[in-house]
Every structure is written in structure tokens, then in C-alpha cells.
CSV table of C-alpha atoms in Angstrom, one decimal:
chain,number,residue,atom,x,y,z
A,1,MET,CA,106.2,35.2,74.0
A,2,ARG,CA,104.0,37.3,71.9
A,3,PRO,CA,105.1,41.2,71.6
A,4,PRO,CA,101.7,43.1,72.0
A,5,VAL,CA,100.5,44.5,68.8
A,6,PRO,CA,100.1,48.0,70.0
A,7,PHE,CA,97.9,49.8,67.6
A,8,GLY,CA,96.2,52.1,68.3
A,9,GLN,CA,92.3,51.9,70.5
A,10,TYR,CA,90.3,52.6,67.2
A,11,VAL,CA,86.6,51.0,67.8
A,12,PRO,CA,85.1,50.7,65.0
A,13,ILE,CA,81.3,51.1,65.1
A,14,ASP,CA,78.8,52.5,62.9
A,15,SER,CA,77.9,55.8,65.2
A,16,PRO,CA,77.2,59.4,64.2
A,17,ILE,CA,80.7,60.6,66.5
A,18,HIS,CA,82.8,57.9,64.2
A,19,ALA,CA,80.8,59.5,61.0
A,20,LEU,CA,82.2,63.0,61.7
A,21,ASP,CA,85.4,63.8,59.5
A,22,PRO,CA,88.6,64.3,61.8
A,23,ARG,CA,88.7,67.6,61.2
A,24,THR,CA,85.8,68.3,62.8
A,25,LYS,CA,87.3,65.9,66.0
A,26,MET,CA,90.3,67.5,66.1
A,27,GLY,CA,89.2,70.8,66.0
A,28,LEU,CA,86.4,70.1,68.4
A,29,MET,CA,89.2,68.8,70.7
A,30,ALA,CA,90.9,71.7,70.1
A,31,ALA,CA,88.2,73.7,71.1
A,32,VAL,CA,87.3,72.2,73.9
A,33,GLY,CA,90.7,72.9,75.1
A,34,ILE,CA,91.0,76.1,74.8
A,35,THR,CA,87.9,76.4,76.7
A,36,LEU,CA,89.2,74.1,79.8
A,37,PHE,CA,92.0,76.7,80.2
A,38,THR,CA,89.6,80.1,79.9
A,39,VAL,CA,86.5,78.9,82.3
A,40,GLU,CA,87.0,79.8,85.8
A,41,GLY,CA,84.4,77.7,87.6
A,42,PHE,CA,83.0,74.7,88.8
A,43,MET,CA,80.0,75.5,86.1
A,44,GLY,CA,81.9,76.2,83.5
A,45,LEU,CA,83.9,72.7,83.6
A,46,GLY,CA,80.6,71.3,84.7
A,47,VAL,CA,78.8,72.1,81.0
A,48,VAL,CA,81.8,71.3,79.2
A,49,ALA,CA,81.9,67.8,81.2
A,50,SER,CA,78.3,66.9,80.6
A,51,MET,CA,78.8,67.9,76.6
A,52,LEU,CA,81.4,65.1,76.9
A,53,LEU,CA,79.3,62.6,78.0
A,54,VAL,CA,76.6,63.6,75.9
A,55,VAL,CA,79.1,62.6,72.9
A,56,ILE,CA,80.8,59.8,74.9
A,57,ALA,CA,77.4,58.1,74.9
A,58,LEU,CA,76.2,58.9,71.2
A,59,SER,CA,79.7,57.3,70.0
A,60,ARG,CA,78.7,54.2,71.4
A,61,VAL,CA,82.5,52.9,72.8
A,62,PRO,CA,82.6,50.9,75.8
A,63,TRP,CA,83.1,53.4,78.8
A,64,HIS,CA,85.9,50.9,80.6
A,65,LEU,CA,87.6,51.7,76.8
A,66,VAL,CA,86.8,55.8,77.3
A,67,THR,CA,88.6,55.6,80.8
A,68,ARG,CA,91.3,53.4,80.3
A,69,GLY,CA,93.3,56.6,79.3
A,70,LEU,CA,92.8,58.2,82.6
A,71,LYS,CA,95.2,55.1,84.2
A,72,ALA,CA,98.2,56.8,82.7
A,73,VAL,CA,97.5,59.8,84.6
A,74,THR,CA,97.0,58.5,87.9
A,75,LEU,CA,99.2,59.4,89.5
A,76,LEU,CA,99.6,63.0,88.4
A,77,LEU,CA,96.1,63.2,88.8
A,78,SER,CA,96.5,62.5,92.8
A,79,PHE,CA,99.4,64.7,92.8
A,80,THR,CA,97.6,67.4,92.0
A,81,LEU,CA,94.8,66.6,94.5
A,82,LEU,CA,96.9,66.0,97.2
A,83,ALA,CA,99.5,68.8,96.3
A,84,HIS,CA,96.5,71.2,97.0
A,85,ALA,CA,94.9,70.0,99.5
A,86,LEU,CA,97.2,69.0,101.8
A,87,ARG,CA,98.5,71.3,104.2
A,88,TRP,CA,101.3,71.1,107.2
A,89,GLU,CA,100.7,73.4,109.8
A,90,PRO,CA,97.6,74.9,108.3
A,91,ALA,CA,97.0,78.5,109.0
A,92,THR,CA,93.5,78.4,106.9
A,93,VAL,CA,90.5,76.6,107.5
A,94,SER,CA,91.1,72.8,107.7
A,95,LEU,CA,88.4,70.1,107.0
A,96,VAL,CA,90.5,67.0,108.7
A,97,ARG,CA,93.7,67.4,111.0
A,98,LEU,CA,95.9,64.9,111.1
A,99,GLY,CA,98.4,65.7,113.7
A,100,PRO,CA,100.9,69.0,111.7
A,101,LEU,CA,99.0,67.8,108.8
A,102,ALA,CA,95.7,68.9,107.5
A,103,ILE,CA,93.2,69.1,104.7
A,104,ASP,CA,92.6,72.3,103.3
A,105,GLN,CA,89.3,73.2,102.3
A,106,GLY,CA,89.9,76.0,99.8
A,107,GLY,CA,93.1,73.7,98.2
A,108,LEU,CA,90.7,70.4,98.3
A,109,LEU,CA,88.1,72.6,95.9
A,110,GLN,CA,91.3,73.9,93.7
A,111,GLY,CA,92.6,70.5,93.8
A,112,LEU,CA,89.3,68.9,92.7
A,113,PHE,CA,89.1,71.9,89.6
A,114,PHE,CA,92.3,71.2,88.1
A,115,SER,CA,91.9,67.4,88.4
A,116,ALA,CA,88.8,67.8,86.6
A,117,ARG,CA,90.3,69.5,83.8
A,118,ILE,CA,92.4,67.3,83.3
A,119,VAL,CA,90.0,64.2,83.5
A,120,ILE,CA,88.2,66.1,80.6
A,121,LEU,CA,90.8,66.7,78.0
A,122,VAL,CA,92.4,63.0,78.6
A,123,LEU,CA,88.8,61.5,78.4
A,124,GLY,CA,88.1,63.8,75.4
A,125,SER,CA,91.6,63.0,73.3
A,126,THR,CA,90.7,59.2,74.5
A,127,LEU,CA,87.2,59.6,72.6
A,128,LEU,CA,89.1,60.8,69.6
A,129,THR,CA,91.3,57.8,69.1
A,130,LEU,CA,88.5,55.9,70.2
A,131,THR,CA,86.3,57.0,67.3
A,132,SER,CA,88.8,57.5,64.2
A,133,SER,CA,91.8,55.2,62.7
A,134,PRO,CA,95.0,56.1,62.9
A,135,VAL,CA,94.5,56.7,59.4
A,136,GLU,CA,92.0,59.3,59.2
A,137,ILE,CA,93.9,61.1,61.3
A,138,THR,CA,96.5,60.9,59.1
A,139,ASP,CA,94.7,62.3,56.6
A,140,GLY,CA,92.8,65.0,58.4
A,141,LEU,CA,95.9,66.6,59.8
A,142,THR,CA,97.5,66.9,56.3
A,143,ARG,CA,93.9,68.1,55.2
A,144,ILE,CA,94.7,70.7,58.3
A,145,MET,CA,98.7,71.4,57.0
A,146,ARG,CA,97.8,71.7,53.5
A,147,PRO,CA,98.6,75.7,53.9
A,148,LEU,CA,101.8,75.0,54.9
A,149,GLU,CA,103.0,74.0,51.7
A,150,ARG,CA,103.3,77.3,50.6
A,151,LEU,CA,106.2,77.4,53.3
A,152,LYS,CA,108.1,75.0,52.0
A,153,VAL,CA,107.3,72.0,54.4
A,154,PRO,CA,106.5,68.7,53.1
A,155,VAL,CA,103.1,68.4,54.0
A,156,GLY,CA,103.0,65.4,51.5
A,157,ASP,CA,105.9,63.3,52.3
A,158,ILE,CA,104.9,63.4,56.1
A,159,ALA,CA,101.5,62.0,55.4
A,160,MET,CA,103.2,59.3,53.2
A,161,MET,CA,105.9,58.5,56.2
A,162,LEU,CA,102.4,58.7,58.3
A,163,THR,CA,100.8,56.3,56.8
A,164,ILE,CA,103.9,54.1,55.3
A,165,ALA,CA,104.8,53.3,59.5
A,166,LEU,CA,101.2,53.3,60.0
A,167,ARG,CA,101.5,50.5,57.9
A,168,PHE,CA,103.9,48.5,59.1
A,169,ILE,CA,103.3,48.8,62.7
A,170,PRO,CA,101.7,45.1,62.8
A,171,THR,CA,104.5,43.8,60.2
A,172,MET,CA,106.9,45.0,62.2
A,173,ALA,CA,105.7,43.7,65.5
A,174,GLU,CA,104.8,39.9,63.7
A,175,GLU,CA,108.7,40.1,62.7
A,176,ALA,CA,109.6,40.9,65.9
A,177,GLU,CA,108.0,38.2,67.3
A,178,LYS,CA,109.1,35.9,65.4
A,179,ILE,CA,113.1,36.6,66.1
A,180,MET,CA,112.1,36.6,69.3
A,181,VAL,CA,110.5,33.3,68.9
A,182,ALA,CA,113.3,31.7,66.9
A,183,GLN,CA,115.7,33.0,69.8
A,184,ILE,CA,113.7,31.5,72.3
A,185,ALA,CA,114.2,28.0,70.5
A,186,ARG,CA,117.7,28.7,71.0
A,187,GLY,CA,117.9,29.6,75.1
A,188,ALA,CA,117.7,33.5,74.3
A,189,ARG,CA,115.7,34.7,77.6
A,190,PHE,CA,113.9,38.5,77.8
A,191,ASP,CA,112.9,37.8,81.8
A,192,GLN,CA,115.9,38.9,83.3
A,193,ARG,CA,115.3,41.6,85.9
A,194,TRP,CA,117.5,44.5,84.8
A,195,PRO,CA,116.8,47.0,82.5
A,196,VAL,CA,120.5,46.4,80.6
A,197,SER,CA,120.9,42.4,80.4
A,198,ARG,CA,117.4,42.6,79.4
A,199,ALA,CA,118.3,45.3,76.5
A,200,ARG,CA,121.4,42.7,75.7
A,201,ALA,CA,119.0,39.8,75.7
A,202,TYR,CA,117.5,42.1,72.7
A,203,ILE,CA,120.4,42.5,70.9
A,204,PRO,CA,120.2,38.7,68.9
A,205,VAL,CA,116.3,40.6,68.0
A,206,LEU,CA,117.6,43.9,67.2
A,207,ILE,CA,120.2,43.1,64.3
A,208,PRO,CA,118.2,40.9,62.7
A,209,LEU,CA,115.3,43.3,62.6
A,210,PHE,CA,117.3,46.3,61.5
A,211,VAL,CA,118.8,44.3,58.9
A,212,ASN,CA,115.6,43.3,57.4
A,213,LEU,CA,114.5,46.9,57.8
A,214,PHE,CA,116.6,48.5,55.1
A,215,LYS,CA,116.7,45.1,53.0
A,216,ARG,CA,112.2,46.1,53.2
A,217,ALA,CA,113.2,50.1,52.8
A,218,GLU,CA,115.3,49.2,49.4
A,219,ALA,CA,112.8,46.9,48.5
A,220,LEU,CA,109.6,49.3,48.8
A,221,ALA,CA,111.5,52.1,47.9
A,222,ILE,CA,112.0,50.6,44.4
A,223,ALA,CA,108.5,49.5,44.2
A,224,MET,CA,107.2,52.9,44.9
A,225,GLU,CA,109.3,54.7,42.1
A,226,ALA,CA,108.5,52.1,39.3
A,227,ARG,CA,105.1,52.9,39.9
A,228,CYS,CA,106.3,56.6,39.6
A,229,TYR,CA,105.6,57.8,42.8
A,230,THR,CA,108.1,61.8,42.8
A,231,GLY,CA,107.0,62.7,46.1
A,232,GLY,CA,103.9,63.5,48.6
A,233,TYR,CA,103.3,66.6,46.8
A,234,GLY,CA,100.0,66.8,44.7
A,235,ARG,CA,98.9,63.4,45.4
A,236,THR,CA,95.2,62.3,45.4
A,237,ARG,CA,93.1,59.9,47.7
A,238,LEU,CA,91.0,56.8,46.7
A,239,HIS,CA,88.9,56.9,49.5
A,240,GLN,CA,88.6,61.4,49.7
A,241,SER,CA,87.3,62.9,53.0
A,242,THR,CA,84.9,65.5,52.6
A,243,MET,CA,83.6,67.6,55.4
A,244,THR,CA,79.8,67.1,55.0
A,245,LYS,CA,76.9,70.0,56.1
A,246,THR,CA,76.6,67.9,58.8
A,247,ASP,CA,80.7,68.1,60.0
A,248,ILE,CA,80.6,72.1,59.4
A,249,SER,CA,77.0,72.5,61.4
A,250,VAL,CA,78.0,70.7,64.1
A,251,LEU,CA,82.1,72.7,64.9
A,252,LEU,CA,80.1,75.9,64.6
A,253,ALA,CA,77.4,75.2,66.8
A,254,ALA,CA,79.8,73.8,68.9
A,255,CYS,CA,82.4,76.5,68.8
A,256,LEU,CA,79.5,78.9,69.4
A,257,VAL,CA,78.1,77.3,72.8
A,258,LEU,CA,82.4,76.8,73.7
A,259,ALA,CA,82.9,80.3,72.6
A,260,VAL,CA,79.6,81.6,75.1
A,261,ILE,CA,81.2,78.9,77.9
A,262,ALA,CA,84.9,80.2,78.1
A,263,VAL,CA,83.5,84.2,77.6
A,264,THR,CA,80.6,83.6,80.8
A,265,LEU,CA,81.9,81.2,82.7
B,1,MET,CA,108.6,69.4,44.0
B,2,GLN,CA,110.3,66.0,46.2
B,3,SER,CA,111.8,67.2,49.4
B,4,ILE,CA,113.0,64.3,51.0
B,5,PRO,CA,113.8,61.3,48.8
B,6,THR,CA,112.0,58.4,48.3
B,7,ARG,CA,114.7,55.7,49.8
B,8,ILE,CA,115.3,57.7,52.6
B,9,LEU,CA,111.3,58.3,52.9
B,10,VAL,CA,110.7,54.8,53.5
B,11,GLU,CA,113.6,54.3,55.7
B,12,ILE,CA,112.3,57.1,58.4
B,13,SER,CA,109.0,55.2,58.1
B,14,LEU,CA,109.8,51.8,58.8
B,15,CYS,CA,112.0,52.9,61.7
B,16,VAL,CA,109.4,54.9,63.0
B,17,ALA,CA,107.6,51.7,62.6
B,18,LEU,CA,110.2,49.7,64.7
B,19,ALA,CA,110.3,52.6,67.3
B,20,VAL,CA,106.4,51.8,67.9
B,21,VAL,CA,107.1,48.4,68.2
B,22,LEU,CA,109.9,48.7,70.6
B,23,ASN,CA,108.3,51.0,73.1
B,24,ALA,CA,105.6,48.2,73.2
B,25,LEU,CA,108.3,46.0,74.6
B,26,THR,CA,109.1,47.4,78.1
B,27,LEU,CA,111.9,47.1,79.6
B,28,LEU,CA,111.3,48.3,83.2
B,29,ARG,CA,107.9,50.3,84.0
B,30,MET,CA,109.0,52.8,86.6
B,31,PRO,CA,105.8,52.3,88.9
B,32,TYR,CA,104.4,55.6,89.0
B,33,GLY,CA,104.4,55.7,85.4
B,34,GLY,CA,107.1,56.4,82.4
B,35,THR,CA,108.8,53.2,81.1
B,36,VAL,CA,112.0,51.9,80.0
B,37,SER,CA,112.0,50.9,76.6
B,38,LEU,CA,114.6,50.9,73.1
B,39,VAL,CA,112.3,53.5,71.7
B,40,MET,CA,115.0,56.2,71.3
B,41,LEU,CA,117.5,53.4,69.5
B,42,PRO,CA,116.1,53.5,65.7
B,43,ILE,CA,115.7,57.0,66.4
B,44,ILE,CA,119.2,57.4,66.7
B,45,VAL,CA,120.1,54.9,64.0
B,46,ILE,CA,118.9,56.2,61.4
B,47,ALA,CA,120.4,59.8,62.7
B,48,LEU,CA,123.8,58.5,62.7
B,49,ARG,CA,122.5,56.4,59.4
B,50,ARG,CA,121.2,59.9,57.3
B,51,GLY,CA,122.0,62.2,59.4
B,52,VAL,CA,119.9,65.0,61.2
B,53,PHE,CA,117.3,66.0,59.3
B,54,ALA,CA,116.4,62.4,58.8
B,55,GLY,CA,116.8,61.6,62.4
B,56,VAL,CA,114.8,64.9,63.7
B,57,THR,CA,112.1,63.6,61.2
B,58,THR,CA,112.1,60.3,62.3
B,59,GLY,CA,111.4,61.5,65.8
B,60,VAL,CA,108.4,63.7,65.2
B,61,ILE,CA,106.8,61.4,62.8
B,62,TYR,CA,107.4,58.4,66.0
B,63,GLY,CA,105.7,61.5,68.4
B,64,LEU,CA,102.8,62.6,66.3
B,65,ILE,CA,102.2,58.5,65.9
B,66,GLU,CA,102.3,58.0,69.6
B,67,LEU,CA,99.8,61.0,70.2
B,68,MET,CA,97.5,59.1,68.0
B,69,ILE,CA,98.0,56.0,69.6
B,70,ASP,CA,97.8,56.1,72.8
B,71,PRO,CA,97.6,60.3,73.5
B,72,VAL,CA,98.1,61.8,77.1
B,73,ILE,CA,97.0,65.4,76.9
B,74,VAL,CA,97.1,67.5,80.1
B,75,HIS,CA,98.1,70.8,78.7
B,76,PRO,CA,98.7,72.1,75.3
B,77,LEU,CA,102.4,73.0,75.7
B,78,GLN,CA,102.9,69.4,77.3
B,79,VAL,CA,101.5,68.2,73.9
B,80,VAL,CA,104.2,70.0,71.9
B,81,LEU,CA,106.9,69.4,74.2
B,82,ASP,CA,106.0,65.5,74.9
B,83,TYR,CA,105.3,64.5,71.9
B,84,VAL,CA,107.2,66.5,68.7
B,85,ILE,CA,110.1,68.3,70.5
B,86,ALA,CA,111.1,65.8,73.1
B,87,PHE,CA,111.5,63.0,70.7
B,88,GLY,CA,112.6,65.2,67.4
B,89,ALA,CA,115.3,66.4,69.7
B,90,VAL,CA,116.8,62.6,70.0
B,91,GLY,CA,117.4,62.7,66.1
B,92,VAL,CA,120.1,65.5,66.7
B,93,ALA,CA,122.7,62.6,67.6
B,94,GLY,CA,122.8,62.8,63.6
B,95,ILE,CA,125.6,65.9,63.9
B,96,PHE,CA,128.0,63.2,64.9
B,97,ARG,CA,127.2,61.2,61.6
B,98,THR,CA,130.1,61.9,59.4
B,99,VAL,CA,132.3,61.3,62.2
B,100,TYR,CA,131.0,58.5,63.4
B,101,LEU,CA,130.9,56.9,60.1
B,102,ARG,CA,134.4,57.5,59.1
B,103,THR,CA,135.7,56.4,62.8
B,104,ALA,CA,133.0,52.9,62.0
B,105,GLU,CA,134.7,52.4,58.6
B,106,ALA,CA,138.3,52.4,60.1
B,107,ASN,CA,137.5,49.8,62.7
B,108,SER,CA,133.8,49.9,63.8
B,109,ARG,CA,134.3,48.1,67.1
B,110,SER,CA,137.1,50.4,68.2
B,111,ILE,CA,136.9,52.4,71.4
B,112,ARG,CA,136.4,55.9,69.4
B,113,GLY,CA,133.8,54.7,68.2
B,114,LEU,CA,132.3,53.6,71.0
B,115,ALA,CA,132.8,57.2,72.6
B,116,LEU,CA,130.9,58.6,69.5
B,117,LEU,CA,128.4,56.6,69.8
B,118,PHE,CA,128.4,57.0,74.0
B,119,LEU,CA,128.0,60.6,73.0
B,120,ALA,CA,125.4,60.6,70.3
B,121,VAL,CA,123.2,58.6,73.1
B,122,ALA,CA,124.0,61.0,75.9
B,123,LEU,CA,123.8,64.0,73.9
B,124,SER,CA,120.0,62.7,72.4
B,125,SER,CA,118.6,61.7,75.8
B,126,ALA,CA,120.0,64.6,77.2
B,127,LEU,CA,117.8,67.0,75.0
B,128,ARG,CA,115.2,64.3,75.1
B,129,TYR,CA,115.3,64.5,79.1
B,130,CYS,CA,115.3,68.6,79.2
B,131,ALA,CA,112.2,68.5,77.1
B,132,HIS,CA,110.1,66.1,79.0
B,133,VAL,CA,111.7,67.9,82.4
B,134,VAL,CA,110.6,71.8,80.3
B,135,SER,CA,106.8,69.8,80.0
B,136,GLY,CA,106.7,68.6,83.9
B,137,TYR,CA,107.6,71.7,85.2
B,138,ILE,CA,105.3,73.4,83.0
B,139,PHE,CA,102.4,70.9,84.5
B,140,PHE,CA,103.7,70.8,87.8
B,141,ALA,CA,104.3,74.8,87.9
B,142,GLN,CA,100.5,74.8,86.7
B,143,TYR,CA,99.0,72.4,88.9
B,144,ALA,CA,101.2,72.6,92.3
B,145,PRO,CA,100.5,75.1,94.0
B,146,ALA,CA,103.0,77.7,94.6
B,147,GLY,CA,106.3,77.9,96.2
B,148,GLN,CA,106.9,73.8,95.3
B,149,PRO,CA,110.0,72.5,93.8
B,150,ALA,CA,108.4,72.0,90.6
B,151,ILE,CA,111.0,71.3,88.7
B,152,LEU,CA,112.4,69.0,91.1
B,153,TYR,CA,109.3,67.0,91.1
B,154,SER,CA,109.9,67.1,86.8
B,155,ALA,CA,113.2,65.9,86.8
B,156,LEU,CA,112.4,63.5,89.4
B,157,TYR,CA,109.4,61.9,87.4
B,158,ASN,CA,111.4,61.9,83.9
B,159,LEU,CA,114.3,59.8,85.7
B,160,PHE,CA,113.0,57.1,82.8
B,161,VAL,CA,114.8,58.7,80.1
B,162,PRO,CA,118.4,58.2,81.6
B,163,VAL,CA,117.2,54.8,82.6
B,164,SER,CA,116.8,54.0,79.3
B,165,ALA,CA,119.6,55.9,77.6
B,166,ILE,CA,121.7,53.3,79.9
B,167,GLY,CA,119.7,50.5,78.1
B,168,VAL,CA,119.8,52.2,74.5
B,169,PHE,CA,123.5,52.8,75.0
B,170,ALA,CA,124.4,48.8,75.6
B,171,ALA,CA,122.2,47.9,72.7
B,172,ALA,CA,123.4,50.5,70.3
B,173,ALA,CA,127.0,49.5,71.6
B,174,LEU,CA,126.5,45.6,70.4
B,175,THR,CA,124.4,46.4,67.5
B,176,LEU,CA,125.8,49.2,65.3
B,177,PRO,CA,129.1,47.5,65.2
B,178,ALA,CA,127.3,44.5,63.5
B,179,LEU,CA,125.1,46.8,61.7
B,180,HIS,CA,128.0,48.6,60.4
B,181,SER,CA,129.2,45.8,57.9
B,182,VAL,CA,125.9,45.2,56.4
B,183,SER,CA,123.6,48.3,56.2
B,184,LEU,CA,125.1,51.3,57.5
B,185,SER,CA,128.1,51.8,55.3
B,186,ARG,CA,126.5,51.2,52.1
B,187,ALA,CA,124.6,54.6,52.9
B,188,ARG,CA,128.2,56.6,53.6
B,189,GLY,CA,129.1,58.4,50.8
B,190,LEU,CA,125.7,59.1,49.2
B,191,ASN,CA,124.8,62.4,51.2
B,192,GLY,CA,121.6,61.7,51.7
B,193,GLY,CA,121.0,60.9,48.0
B,194,GLN,CA,119.1,57.3,46.5
B,195,ASP,CA,121.2,54.6,46.1
């Protein structure tokens, strides 16, 4: 039994979208989000969707990976669509009628509009995580939050914690797997039906995991301090990401186009 | 300027990593999305070991990582509520730190210790549930036609949180007393300082 190593969905390919600075991509994502919540008609959504399709094509990420994110919202999507389209004893224009239940035309259109908005949002955010690694996103996030340092927000520490956590996810998964295999060898079972009995089955895995975690934390903290780590403030990076001219022009151009769409459509 | 001692910073980071792994070890998948897992356990453990600040920080960092790894974004407010506030709120369990550690010091398997643990899990799950329900309410209120019971939909949709809480309490009640003798007690009396 192998616990799945949940390490993001990043697809390392060489594409113009991958080459963009994570800050540019996050900025674009925010701009797309704002535009989606301002446009009022299908026209606006259509333009944003086609822009997104071009970006997806440029990123050269396989389609099935981009659309995988939609699985998680299948229920929300069908709810949105059905809640709007279905009418009980309808008074308005109905397309299909089934006893007292009917599909309402206006409602269907509205449901489609809202669903399309969700689909674009989900695809956009999935694309962001497909084209930038968690480490890049952390880096971008830290740079964006830098001004908060003036308000005494420990941005450097947050960056350090994100980085260490990301680094240790595979290590933890591996350790969990090792302990689980060892317990299975001793007759443990992790396939019970009920969540409580399953949670109880994990006890002989959890205790060594936590004990090792705190031991490892001690060793790591000592190692960091022995190397003169004195907090995240003012730390520099070996691989500094920079906003290139391309980044700035892409960001400005896209924001301009999105602003026009948001205002006019 | 160092605001978080290195030792605590590292513990928070490793607990976040463990939470990500536990989230992947699903206990039960709800038929309509949402999973029952022990993801809250490491956040509650660090909250009881190091206090509210460390607990909330662990929750927030976990939320951010979850957002990077597997984002589901349907509304801007939903992102903040579902990822940052919901998990940050789990760390509030740390308000029981002093009294729990004192009780566990005397007898880590006492009924009182168990009751405190129950309160800690119940409080943090309730807060997380509230955050998810509000987020769901915003979603359903926005996307369901007017006049529909959005809050009811949301409360039902997020039922996986109370179900998780039962599993987390079962795991915590059996794990923490054993851990106490090894790890928890060493953090006591240091008041957030370094060893």
C-alpha cells in the first residue's frame, strides 16, 4: 500500500507560459477573476474564455491535466445548472416539460452563464499550478507580500515555512509509507470501512510519525542555527526570479484588454 | 528582526508537511466531494504544544500550500474562507494549551485530559465548519436562484467536517497521551522559547 505523494500538479515543460514570472501569472489570474465577476453577458465570458484557451495552447500542457481540476467542482456545476434551469409548476417560458417539472429558458441561460464562469475560474487556477511549481509560487507570493513587512508581518518567516513544508512533503510521505508497510507486516489493516476504525488503524502509524517529526524538527533547527539562520528577514535567494520586460508588457497588455472587456461587455 | 523562534518555525513547517500527507490518506470520500481525513490532527497537536499563534500559523500555511497544490476556486471570498480562515481557525485549539498540558502532566490518560482534548477538537472543528459553511453560503447564495435555502445546502455540503472531527478525536485521544510522554512535555514551561 503506497500513500499517494501529493506533490502538486506542476508539469515541467519549456513553454512561454512556464517562462513567465509567477507574479505575472498570479496578477493575470487576479485580473481574470475580477473581470469574470464584472462582465454581464456571454460575450464577455466568451472573450475571456478564448483568451484562456490561447494561453492553455501556448503552455503546451496536456488537455486532460488542465480539465482534471473540473472534477472537483462537478457537483457544484451541476447544482448551479439545475438549480437555475429546473422550475416547479413554471409560469415562465419552458423548454421541456415533465409533469410539474420544467426546464426554464431564462433560468437555463443564467445557469449556463454562472457555470461557464466557474469553469473559466477553475481552468485558470489549474493552469497556474500546472505551469508554476509550488516553490516558484512561494517565491512570487513572498515578493508580492514584501510590503507587508512594514506592518511587522513576518513575510520572510512565512516564506521559510512554506519552503521547508514543501521540501518535507515527499519525505513525510515516504516515512508514512515505510511505517505503514512495517505495520502491515505486523498484521495492521488500513482498509476498514468506517472512518473511526480507520482513524484508529492509523494510531500505530501516527505515533512514530509525530515522534520522528519532533526529533527531525530539533535536528533541523539546530542545523539551521549552526549555519547562522537568524530569521527570514533580509534573506536573499540563489535563484532570484526577475520581472523581465516580457513579464511587464504581458501583464500590462492583458490587464488593459481585461479592463476593456470588464467595462464594455 | 526574528519574530518566530527557529525551533517553532521548523515544527510548524513539518506539521504542515504531515498535514498534507494525512490529507492524501483519505479515510472516507463523501459521495459529492469533500473528504474525511486526519488533516486537522497535526494542526491541533502543534496548537496544544506551542499555543494559539503557532496553531493558527500552521493552519494558514497549510491552507496556502493546499491552495498551491490543488486549488478549487469558484469565488474570491471562498478562497480566503476555505483555505486561509478555515484551517487557521483549527489552530484556535491552542487556547487549551496551558490547561491541557497541566492536566496531562499529572496524568496523560485522565478523563479530564480526554475531556479537554474533546473540547479542543470540537472547538476547532466547529470553527472550521463555520468557515466552510459561510463560504458555501456565499457560493450557493450567488449561484442558486433567490429564495432557495442556501445556508441549508451549505451546511449539508460541508458535513464532512463534523464527520472528520469524530475521526480526529478518536486519533487524538489515542495518539496524544502516548506522545505526551515523548514529545509534548518537553515543550512545556518554555513558553514558546527555544530549547
